[in-house]
Amino acid sequence: MKLRSLAAAFAATALVPMSAQAVDLEVTHWWTSGGEAAAVSEFAKAFDATEHNWVDGAIAGSGGTARPIIISRILGGDPMGATQLNHGRQAEELIEAGLLLDLTDVAEAEGWKDIVNPSSLLDACTLDGRIYCAPVNIHSWQWIWLSHKAFADAGVDVPSNWDEFVAAAPALEEAGKIPLAMGQQPWQSSGAFGVLSIAIAGVDAWKSVNIDKDAEVAGGPVYAKVFEAAAKAREFAANSNVQDWNQATNLVITGQAGAQIMGDWAQGEFQVAEQVAGEDYTCLPGLGVNEILDTAGDAFYFPKIDDPEVEAAQKELAALLLSPEVQVNFNLKKGSLPIRGDIDLSAANDCMKKGLEILASGNIMPSGDMALTPDTQGQIEDLMVEFWNDPSYSAEDAQARYAEIIGDAD
């Protein structure tokens, strides 16, 4: 096998097995928006710089669309070489069925336990002491994105927190703007509710509900304020007639909407549009109320394939995904934070720097993906779709149903 010039730059160790021949490795993911496509191309370029070939298996739509397809293929005996999933509980059953490759040897050779920060990301890839995925970024839902143009057109200052945004919403409407951009995919309304929960109810209440599964807190007065805020947000988003999240982001980019509650992956869309953080748009972690990041994110899993050459290529890719140069190139375009803190991010924009500062402060929390089963998350998504799309569905009735779901959660 030829030596690769990228080996030193990517710090690949000799302990990671290398394939003796070129392998075409199909990689499935749901990164298809402009910013996402630019980011995932960095992974593809790095892998193609080896003797192997990244065969792109992008699945249009959201993770909710892609995950059933991915899981069905693996269960049906038609596995891809590697696949994106969110690190957390999504892959538990596949691991328990023995269908995913054990990456513990790669993790130990590359020192992942020493470089992955926070350690909870690697813990989320671990089952019974074995590591089954390669975490590649930290994504947080806890952001609201504000269009400077929209607020200037409305003659009001750009808000610095959720309450100021609520107060400015009537001026936006009078100026013909959509106060809050919101796509119609279920995960968007569910995610926005989660952001409101952290900002308004606070971390302790959120943990009681999502980790301890405390139905009394979910149905109590603290969460009543969250549902009241969600009902207000529903009014603000009433005329946001788009489907995909990046279409909603574009409403903010073009000044048609004042704001969007969306994860930091929205940054990639602003960058593709050549907008500058702090000049064209403002980002507020925790809605400007409670500056905290949930440490969700993406990881790659590798289905078991009975071919030693393919397995060796899979492990090469796993090591490459966490290498310093690839981490920098990918995350700068994705808008996410790297999973290792020992790399140069001097080129980060203002919003990414805010995220890095919060991460460094330790003001972080687990994501719902790590705390709730896919079944429970699906029930919450169904509730939020009904609530956001039906103005007659009261905040009180929605909260009562939410408390039932939490009470029945695993």
Short mmCIF file of C-alpha atoms in Angstrom, two decimals:
data_model
loop_
_atom_site.label_atom_id
_atom_site.label_comp_id
_atom_site.label_asym_id
_atom_site.label_seq_id
_atom_site.Cartn_x
_atom_site.Cartn_y
_atom_site.Cartn_z
CA MET A 1 0.00 0.00 0.00
CA LYS A 2 1.29 3.45 -0.84
CA LEU A 3 2.20 5.85 1.96
CA ARG A 4 -0.08 8.84 2.21
CA SER A 5 1.12 12.39 2.63
CA LEU A 6 -1.96 13.18 4.73
CA ALA A 7 -0.95 10.69 7.41
CA ALA A 8 1.08 13.16 9.42
CA ALA A 9 -1.44 15.98 9.07
CA PHE A 10 -4.27 13.77 10.22
CA ALA A 11 -2.17 12.16 12.97
CA ALA A 12 -3.29 8.65 12.05
CA THR A 13 -1.43 6.09 14.10
CA ALA A 14 0.16 2.92 12.88
CA LEU A 15 -2.06 0.99 15.27
CA VAL A 16 -5.13 1.66 13.16
CA PRO A 17 -5.44 -1.12 10.59
CA MET A 18 -5.10 0.03 6.99
CA SER A 19 -6.72 -1.63 4.02
CA ALA A 20 -4.32 -3.23 1.57
CA GLN A 21 -6.40 -2.19 -1.42
CA ALA A 22 -8.72 0.61 -2.46
CA VAL A 23 -12.27 0.31 -1.18
CA ASP A 24 -15.43 2.05 -2.37
CA LEU A 25 -17.23 2.91 0.86
CA GLU A 26 -20.84 4.06 0.69
CA VAL A 27 -21.56 6.66 3.37
CA THR A 28 -25.17 7.59 4.12
CA HIS A 29 -26.19 10.87 5.76
CA TRP A 30 -28.94 13.51 5.61
CA TRP A 31 -26.73 16.56 5.06
CA THR A 32 -28.21 18.03 1.89
CA SER A 33 -28.68 21.77 2.51
CA GLY A 34 -26.10 24.18 1.10
CA GLY A 35 -24.13 24.56 4.33
CA GLU A 36 -24.37 20.87 5.18
CA ALA A 37 -23.23 19.76 1.72
CA ALA A 38 -20.21 22.07 1.93
CA ALA A 39 -19.31 20.56 5.30
CA VAL A 40 -19.69 16.89 4.42
CA SER A 41 -17.57 17.43 1.31
CA GLU A 42 -14.65 18.00 3.68
CA PHE A 43 -15.04 14.45 4.96
CA ALA A 44 -15.28 13.13 1.42
CA LYS A 45 -12.18 15.03 0.25
CA ALA A 46 -10.12 13.74 3.16
CA PHE A 47 -11.18 10.13 2.60
CA ASP A 48 -10.65 10.38 -1.17
CA ALA A 49 -7.11 11.61 -0.47
CA THR A 50 -6.36 8.12 0.80
CA GLU A 51 -6.46 5.26 -1.69
CA HIS A 52 -10.16 4.78 -0.89
CA ASN A 53 -13.30 6.31 -2.41
CA TRP A 54 -16.15 8.02 -0.56
CA VAL A 55 -19.40 6.98 -2.27
CA ASP A 56 -21.90 9.60 -1.21
CA GLY A 57 -25.26 8.24 -0.09
CA ALA A 58 -27.06 11.45 0.82
CA ILE A 59 -30.72 10.97 1.73
CA ALA A 60 -32.87 14.03 1.09
CA GLY A 61 -34.92 15.29 3.99
CA SER A 62 -34.30 15.37 7.72
CA GLY A 63 -32.93 12.82 10.11
CA GLY A 64 -36.48 11.72 10.77
CA THR A 65 -36.76 10.77 7.10
CA ALA A 66 -33.31 9.24 6.80
CA ARG A 67 -33.02 7.21 10.00
CA PRO A 68 -35.79 4.67 9.18
CA ILE A 69 -34.21 4.12 5.75
CA ILE A 70 -30.77 3.66 7.25
CA ILE A 71 -31.94 1.28 9.96
CA SER A 72 -34.11 -0.68 7.51
CA ARG A 73 -31.14 -1.26 5.21
CA ILE A 74 -28.95 -2.48 8.04
CA LEU A 75 -31.64 -4.79 9.40
CA GLY A 76 -32.47 -5.98 5.89
CA GLY A 77 -28.94 -7.13 5.11
CA ASP A 78 -28.08 -4.27 2.75
CA PRO A 79 -25.70 -2.25 4.93
CA MET A 80 -23.79 0.82 3.85
CA GLY A 81 -20.12 1.17 4.75
CA ALA A 82 -20.75 3.99 7.21
CA THR A 83 -23.70 6.07 8.28
CA GLN A 84 -24.48 9.26 10.14
CA LEU A 85 -26.71 9.02 13.19
CA ASN A 86 -26.98 11.17 16.29
CA HIS A 87 -24.95 9.80 19.14
CA GLY A 88 -27.33 8.70 21.82
CA ARG A 89 -29.91 5.94 22.01
CA GLN A 90 -30.82 5.69 18.33
CA ALA A 91 -28.45 2.79 17.63
CA GLU A 92 -28.93 0.77 20.83
CA GLU A 93 -30.96 -2.00 19.22
CA LEU A 94 -28.58 -2.31 16.28
CA ILE A 95 -25.64 -2.66 18.67
CA GLU A 96 -27.47 -5.21 20.79
CA ALA A 97 -28.25 -7.19 17.63
CA GLY A 98 -24.54 -7.33 16.79
CA LEU A 99 -24.95 -5.39 13.54
CA LEU A 100 -22.51 -2.53 14.17
CA LEU A 101 -18.72 -2.60 14.13
CA ASP A 102 -16.88 -2.34 17.44
CA LEU A 103 -14.50 0.62 17.19
CA THR A 104 -12.85 0.21 20.58
CA ASP A 105 -9.47 -0.67 19.07
CA VAL A 106 -9.53 2.49 16.93
CA ALA A 107 -10.61 4.64 19.88
CA GLU A 108 -7.80 3.28 22.04
CA ALA A 109 -5.17 3.65 19.30
CA GLU A 110 -6.22 7.24 18.60
CA GLY A 111 -6.62 8.21 22.25
CA TRP A 112 -10.25 9.28 21.89
CA LYS A 113 -10.81 9.21 25.65
CA ASP A 114 -8.16 11.90 26.02
CA ILE A 115 -9.33 14.19 23.20
CA VAL A 116 -13.14 13.96 23.04
CA ASN A 117 -14.62 16.87 24.98
CA PRO A 118 -17.04 16.66 26.66
CA SER A 119 -16.53 13.02 27.55
CA SER A 120 -20.29 12.45 27.47
CA LEU A 121 -20.10 12.37 23.66
CA LEU A 122 -17.89 9.29 23.75
CA ASP A 123 -19.99 7.85 26.57
CA ALA A 124 -22.99 8.12 24.24
CA CYS A 125 -21.11 5.93 21.74
CA THR A 126 -20.34 3.34 24.43
CA LEU A 127 -22.36 0.30 25.40
CA ASP A 128 -21.14 -2.29 27.89
CA GLY A 129 -17.70 -0.72 27.84
CA ARG A 130 -17.27 -0.96 24.06
CA ILE A 131 -17.23 1.99 21.63
CA TYR A 132 -19.44 1.79 18.54
CA CYS A 133 -19.36 5.22 16.94
CA ALA A 134 -17.09 8.10 16.03
CA PRO A 135 -18.48 11.45 17.29
CA VAL A 136 -17.68 14.25 14.86
CA ASN A 137 -19.21 17.44 16.27
CA ILE A 138 -21.16 19.16 19.00
CA HIS A 139 -24.46 20.58 17.87
CA SER A 140 -26.71 22.51 20.19
CA TRP A 141 -30.35 23.39 19.68
CA GLN A 142 -30.14 26.29 22.12
CA TRP A 143 -30.07 29.25 19.69
CA ILE A 144 -32.27 31.91 18.16
CA TRP A 145 -31.12 33.63 14.94
CA LEU A 146 -32.14 37.24 14.30
CA SER A 147 -32.18 39.16 11.01
CA HIS A 148 -30.74 42.67 11.29
CA LYS A 149 -32.54 43.69 8.08
CA ALA A 150 -35.95 42.61 9.36
CA PHE A 151 -35.65 44.56 12.59
CA ALA A 152 -34.21 47.62 10.82
CA ASP A 153 -37.14 47.57 8.37
CA ALA A 154 -39.51 47.37 11.33
CA GLY A 155 -37.79 50.29 13.04
CA VAL A 156 -36.91 48.41 16.23
CA ASP A 157 -33.64 47.32 17.80
CA VAL A 158 -32.38 43.78 17.42
CA PRO A 159 -33.51 41.96 20.59
CA SER A 160 -31.04 40.69 23.14
CA ASN A 161 -33.36 38.10 24.69
CA TRP A 162 -36.67 36.28 24.24
CA ASP A 163 -38.77 38.85 26.13
CA GLU A 164 -37.46 41.66 23.91
CA PHE A 165 -38.25 39.56 20.85
CA VAL A 166 -41.83 39.02 22.06
CA ALA A 167 -42.17 42.78 22.59
CA ALA A 168 -40.81 43.52 19.08
CA ALA A 169 -43.02 40.98 17.27
CA PRO A 170 -45.97 43.37 16.67
CA ALA A 171 -43.65 45.87 14.94
CA LEU A 172 -42.35 43.09 12.71
CA GLU A 173 -45.88 42.12 11.75
CA GLU A 174 -46.81 45.74 11.00
CA ALA A 175 -43.78 45.92 8.69
CA GLY A 176 -45.00 42.85 6.80
CA LYS A 177 -42.45 40.51 8.37
CA ILE A 178 -42.96 37.02 9.75
CA PRO A 179 -41.89 37.32 13.38
CA LEU A 180 -40.76 33.70 13.73
CA ALA A 181 -39.74 31.44 10.84
CA MET A 182 -40.72 27.81 11.39
CA GLY A 183 -40.70 24.88 8.99
CA GLN A 184 -43.36 22.18 9.03
CA GLN A 185 -41.17 19.18 9.80
CA PRO A 186 -42.11 17.60 13.16
CA TRP A 187 -38.62 17.76 14.64
CA GLN A 188 -38.54 21.54 14.17
CA SER A 189 -41.53 22.31 16.40
CA SER A 190 -40.39 19.71 18.92
CA GLY A 191 -36.88 21.16 18.95
CA ALA A 192 -38.15 24.72 19.38
CA PHE A 193 -40.21 23.55 22.35
CA GLY A 194 -37.07 22.05 23.87
CA VAL A 195 -35.22 25.35 23.49
CA LEU A 196 -38.07 27.25 25.14
CA SER A 197 -38.06 24.69 27.96
CA ILE A 198 -34.41 25.31 28.80
CA ALA A 199 -34.68 29.09 28.52
CA ILE A 200 -37.90 29.47 30.50
CA ALA A 201 -38.17 26.48 32.87
CA GLY A 202 -34.44 26.19 33.46
CA VAL A 203 -31.99 23.32 33.53
CA ASP A 204 -33.09 21.76 36.82
CA ALA A 205 -36.72 21.50 35.71
CA TRP A 206 -35.63 20.17 32.30
CA LYS A 207 -33.54 17.45 33.96
CA SER A 208 -36.43 16.50 36.23
CA VAL A 209 -38.63 15.99 33.19
CA ASN A 210 -36.23 14.50 30.65
CA ILE A 211 -33.88 12.53 32.87
CA ASP A 212 -35.97 11.72 35.96
CA LYS A 213 -39.20 11.46 33.93
CA ASP A 214 -41.06 13.51 36.55
CA ALA A 215 -44.62 13.93 35.27
CA GLU A 216 -45.52 16.29 38.12
CA VAL A 217 -42.92 18.82 37.02
CA ALA A 218 -43.97 18.34 33.38
CA GLY A 219 -47.55 19.13 34.34
CA GLY A 220 -46.74 21.80 36.90
CA PRO A 221 -46.53 25.60 36.99
CA VAL A 222 -42.93 25.92 35.75
CA TYR A 223 -43.73 24.05 32.54
CA ALA A 224 -47.02 25.91 32.21
CA LYS A 225 -44.92 28.99 31.44
CA VAL A 226 -43.12 27.03 28.73
CA PHE A 227 -46.39 26.05 27.06
CA GLU A 228 -47.64 29.63 27.28
CA ALA A 229 -44.46 30.76 25.50
CA ALA A 230 -44.89 28.00 22.91
CA ALA A 231 -48.45 29.19 22.26
CA LYS A 232 -47.11 32.71 21.72
CA ALA A 233 -44.41 31.38 19.39
CA ARG A 234 -47.13 29.51 17.49
CA GLU A 235 -48.84 32.84 16.82
CA PHE A 236 -45.60 34.42 15.63
CA ALA A 237 -44.96 31.54 13.20
CA ALA A 238 -48.50 31.38 11.80
CA ASN A 239 -47.53 32.76 8.39
CA SER A 240 -44.27 30.87 8.01
CA ASN A 241 -45.39 28.70 5.13
CA VAL A 242 -42.27 26.67 4.44
CA GLN A 243 -41.44 23.01 4.95
CA ASP A 244 -37.71 22.51 5.44
CA TRP A 245 -35.62 24.06 8.21
CA ASN A 246 -33.16 25.66 5.78
CA GLN A 247 -36.07 27.32 3.94
CA ALA A 248 -37.04 28.88 7.26
CA THR A 249 -33.42 29.95 7.78
CA ASN A 250 -33.50 31.58 4.35
CA LEU A 251 -36.48 33.70 5.45
CA VAL A 252 -34.23 35.13 8.16
CA ILE A 253 -31.25 35.52 5.81
CA THR A 254 -33.35 37.49 3.31
CA GLY A 255 -35.01 39.64 5.97
CA GLN A 256 -38.49 38.24 5.38
CA ALA A 257 -38.61 36.91 8.93
CA GLY A 258 -37.31 38.35 12.15
CA ALA A 259 -36.05 35.21 13.82
CA GLN A 260 -35.75 31.45 13.84
CA ILE A 261 -35.28 29.08 16.78
CA MET A 262 -32.88 26.54 15.33
CA GLY A 263 -29.71 24.68 16.18
CA ASP A 264 -26.27 25.97 15.35
CA TRP A 265 -26.25 24.07 12.06
CA ALA A 266 -28.11 27.15 10.76
CA GLN A 267 -24.72 28.88 10.74
CA GLY A 268 -23.73 26.95 7.65
CA GLU A 269 -26.60 28.53 5.71
CA PHE A 270 -25.60 32.04 6.78
CA GLN A 271 -22.04 31.34 5.69
CA VAL A 272 -23.08 30.05 2.27
CA ALA A 273 -25.10 33.27 1.89
CA GLU A 274 -21.93 35.22 2.81
CA GLN A 275 -23.59 36.87 5.78
CA VAL A 276 -21.47 38.04 8.69
CA ALA A 277 -22.30 37.29 12.31
CA GLY A 278 -22.77 40.50 14.26
CA GLU A 279 -23.33 42.55 11.11
CA ASP A 280 -26.07 40.80 9.14
CA TYR A 281 -27.48 38.58 11.87
CA THR A 282 -27.29 38.03 15.60
CA CYS A 283 -27.23 34.71 17.41
CA LEU A 284 -28.44 34.33 20.99
CA PRO A 285 -27.55 31.12 22.84
CA GLY A 286 -30.29 30.08 25.23
CA LEU A 287 -32.59 32.70 23.68
CA GLY A 288 -30.45 35.28 25.48
CA VAL A 289 -32.01 34.09 28.76
CA ASN A 290 -30.03 31.04 29.86
CA GLU A 291 -26.73 30.68 28.02
CA ILE A 292 -26.17 26.96 27.95
CA LEU A 293 -25.44 24.36 25.29
CA ASP A 294 -26.92 20.91 25.03
CA THR A 295 -24.21 18.60 23.78
CA ALA A 296 -26.02 16.83 21.01
CA GLY A 297 -24.33 16.16 17.73
CA ASP A 298 -23.58 13.74 14.96
CA ALA A 299 -21.61 10.53 14.91
CA PHE A 300 -20.75 7.88 12.37
CA TYR A 301 -21.54 4.21 12.86
CA PHE A 302 -20.13 1.40 10.76
CA PRO A 303 -22.32 -1.62 9.99
CA LYS A 304 -20.61 -4.99 10.15
CA ILE A 305 -19.62 -6.23 6.71
CA ASP A 306 -17.95 -9.62 6.28
CA ASP A 307 -14.96 -8.37 4.34
CA PRO A 308 -11.59 -7.66 6.02
CA GLU A 309 -10.66 -5.01 3.43
CA VAL A 310 -13.92 -3.12 3.97
CA GLU A 311 -13.57 -3.33 7.73
CA ALA A 312 -10.04 -1.93 7.55
CA ALA A 313 -11.28 0.96 5.37
CA GLN A 314 -14.12 1.60 7.81
CA LYS A 315 -11.66 1.92 10.66
CA GLU A 316 -9.42 4.21 8.63
CA LEU A 317 -12.38 6.51 8.04
CA ALA A 318 -13.33 6.41 11.73
CA ALA A 319 -9.84 7.58 12.71
CA LEU A 320 -9.80 10.22 9.97
CA LEU A 321 -13.08 11.81 11.10
CA LEU A 322 -11.57 12.79 14.44
CA SER A 323 -8.20 13.91 13.08
CA PRO A 324 -7.28 17.57 13.75
CA GLU A 325 -7.31 19.00 10.23
CA VAL A 326 -10.55 17.27 9.29
CA GLN A 327 -12.21 18.44 12.51
CA VAL A 328 -11.29 22.06 11.73
CA ASN A 329 -12.33 21.99 8.08
CA PHE A 330 -15.62 20.21 8.69
CA ASN A 331 -16.83 22.16 11.72
CA LEU A 332 -15.97 25.60 10.34
CA LYS A 333 -18.35 24.91 7.46
CA LYS A 334 -20.96 23.01 9.45
CA GLY A 335 -21.34 25.69 12.13
CA SER A 336 -20.88 23.08 14.83
CA LEU A 337 -18.23 22.84 17.51
CA PRO A 338 -15.39 20.31 17.25
CA ILE A 339 -15.29 17.35 19.59
CA ARG A 340 -11.64 17.98 20.44
CA GLY A 341 -10.33 21.05 22.20
CA ASP A 342 -6.72 20.88 21.04
CA ILE A 343 -7.17 22.37 17.55
CA ASP A 344 -6.84 25.86 16.07
CA LEU A 345 -10.17 27.60 15.59
CA SER A 346 -8.90 31.13 15.13
CA ALA A 347 -11.02 31.38 11.98
CA ALA A 348 -14.26 30.82 13.92
CA ASN A 349 -16.98 33.49 13.52
CA ASP A 350 -18.60 35.36 16.40
CA CYS A 351 -21.36 32.80 16.90
CA MET A 352 -19.00 29.85 17.00
CA LYS A 353 -16.81 31.78 19.45
CA LYS A 354 -19.84 32.25 21.71
CA GLY A 355 -20.39 28.50 21.61
CA LEU A 356 -16.73 27.77 22.34
CA GLU A 357 -16.80 30.12 25.33
CA ILE A 358 -19.88 28.41 26.76
CA LEU A 359 -18.31 25.00 26.17
CA ALA A 360 -15.10 26.10 27.91
CA SER A 361 -17.12 27.41 30.86
CA GLY A 362 -18.64 23.97 31.36
CA ASN A 363 -22.18 25.32 31.10
CA ILE A 364 -23.40 22.30 29.17
CA MET A 365 -26.10 19.69 29.48
CA PRO A 366 -27.07 16.41 27.80
CA SER A 367 -29.40 16.44 24.83
CA GLY A 368 -32.82 14.87 24.64
CA ASP A 369 -31.40 12.30 22.22
CA MET A 370 -29.30 10.95 25.08
CA ALA A 371 -32.10 11.05 27.66
CA LEU A 372 -35.24 9.94 25.82
CA THR A 373 -35.92 6.86 23.74
CA PRO A 374 -36.84 7.29 20.06
CA ASP A 375 -40.38 6.15 20.93
CA THR A 376 -40.82 8.87 23.55
CA GLN A 377 -39.30 11.47 21.25
CA GLY A 378 -41.72 10.40 18.52
CA GLN A 379 -44.70 10.85 20.83
CA ILE A 380 -43.52 14.34 21.78
CA GLU A 381 -43.03 15.21 18.11
CA ASP A 382 -46.56 14.05 17.32
CA LEU A 383 -47.92 16.20 20.14
CA MET A 384 -45.97 19.25 19.01
CA VAL A 385 -47.09 18.88 15.40
CA GLU A 386 -50.72 18.84 16.53
CA PHE A 387 -50.20 21.74 18.94
CA TRP A 388 -48.31 24.01 16.54
CA ASN A 389 -50.71 23.37 13.66
CA ASP A 390 -53.98 23.73 15.58
CA PRO A 391 -54.51 27.17 17.17
CA SER A 392 -57.50 25.78 19.07
CA TYR A 393 -55.28 23.28 20.91
CA SER A 394 -54.80 25.07 24.22
CA ALA A 395 -51.54 25.29 26.10
CA GLU A 396 -53.23 23.64 29.09
CA ASP A 397 -54.43 20.62 27.10
CA ALA A 398 -51.06 20.23 25.38
CA GLN A 399 -49.27 20.33 28.72
CA ALA A 400 -51.57 17.67 30.16
CA ARG A 401 -50.80 15.35 27.24
CA TYR A 402 -47.09 16.10 27.56
CA ALA A 403 -47.13 15.14 31.24
CA GLU A 404 -48.78 11.82 30.30
CA ILE A 405 -46.03 11.08 27.78
CA ILE A 406 -43.31 11.87 30.31
CA GLY A 407 -45.03 9.75 32.94
CA ASP A 408 -45.07 6.74 30.60
CA ALA A 409 -41.48 7.24 29.32
CA ASP A 410 -38.83 4.55 29.78
#
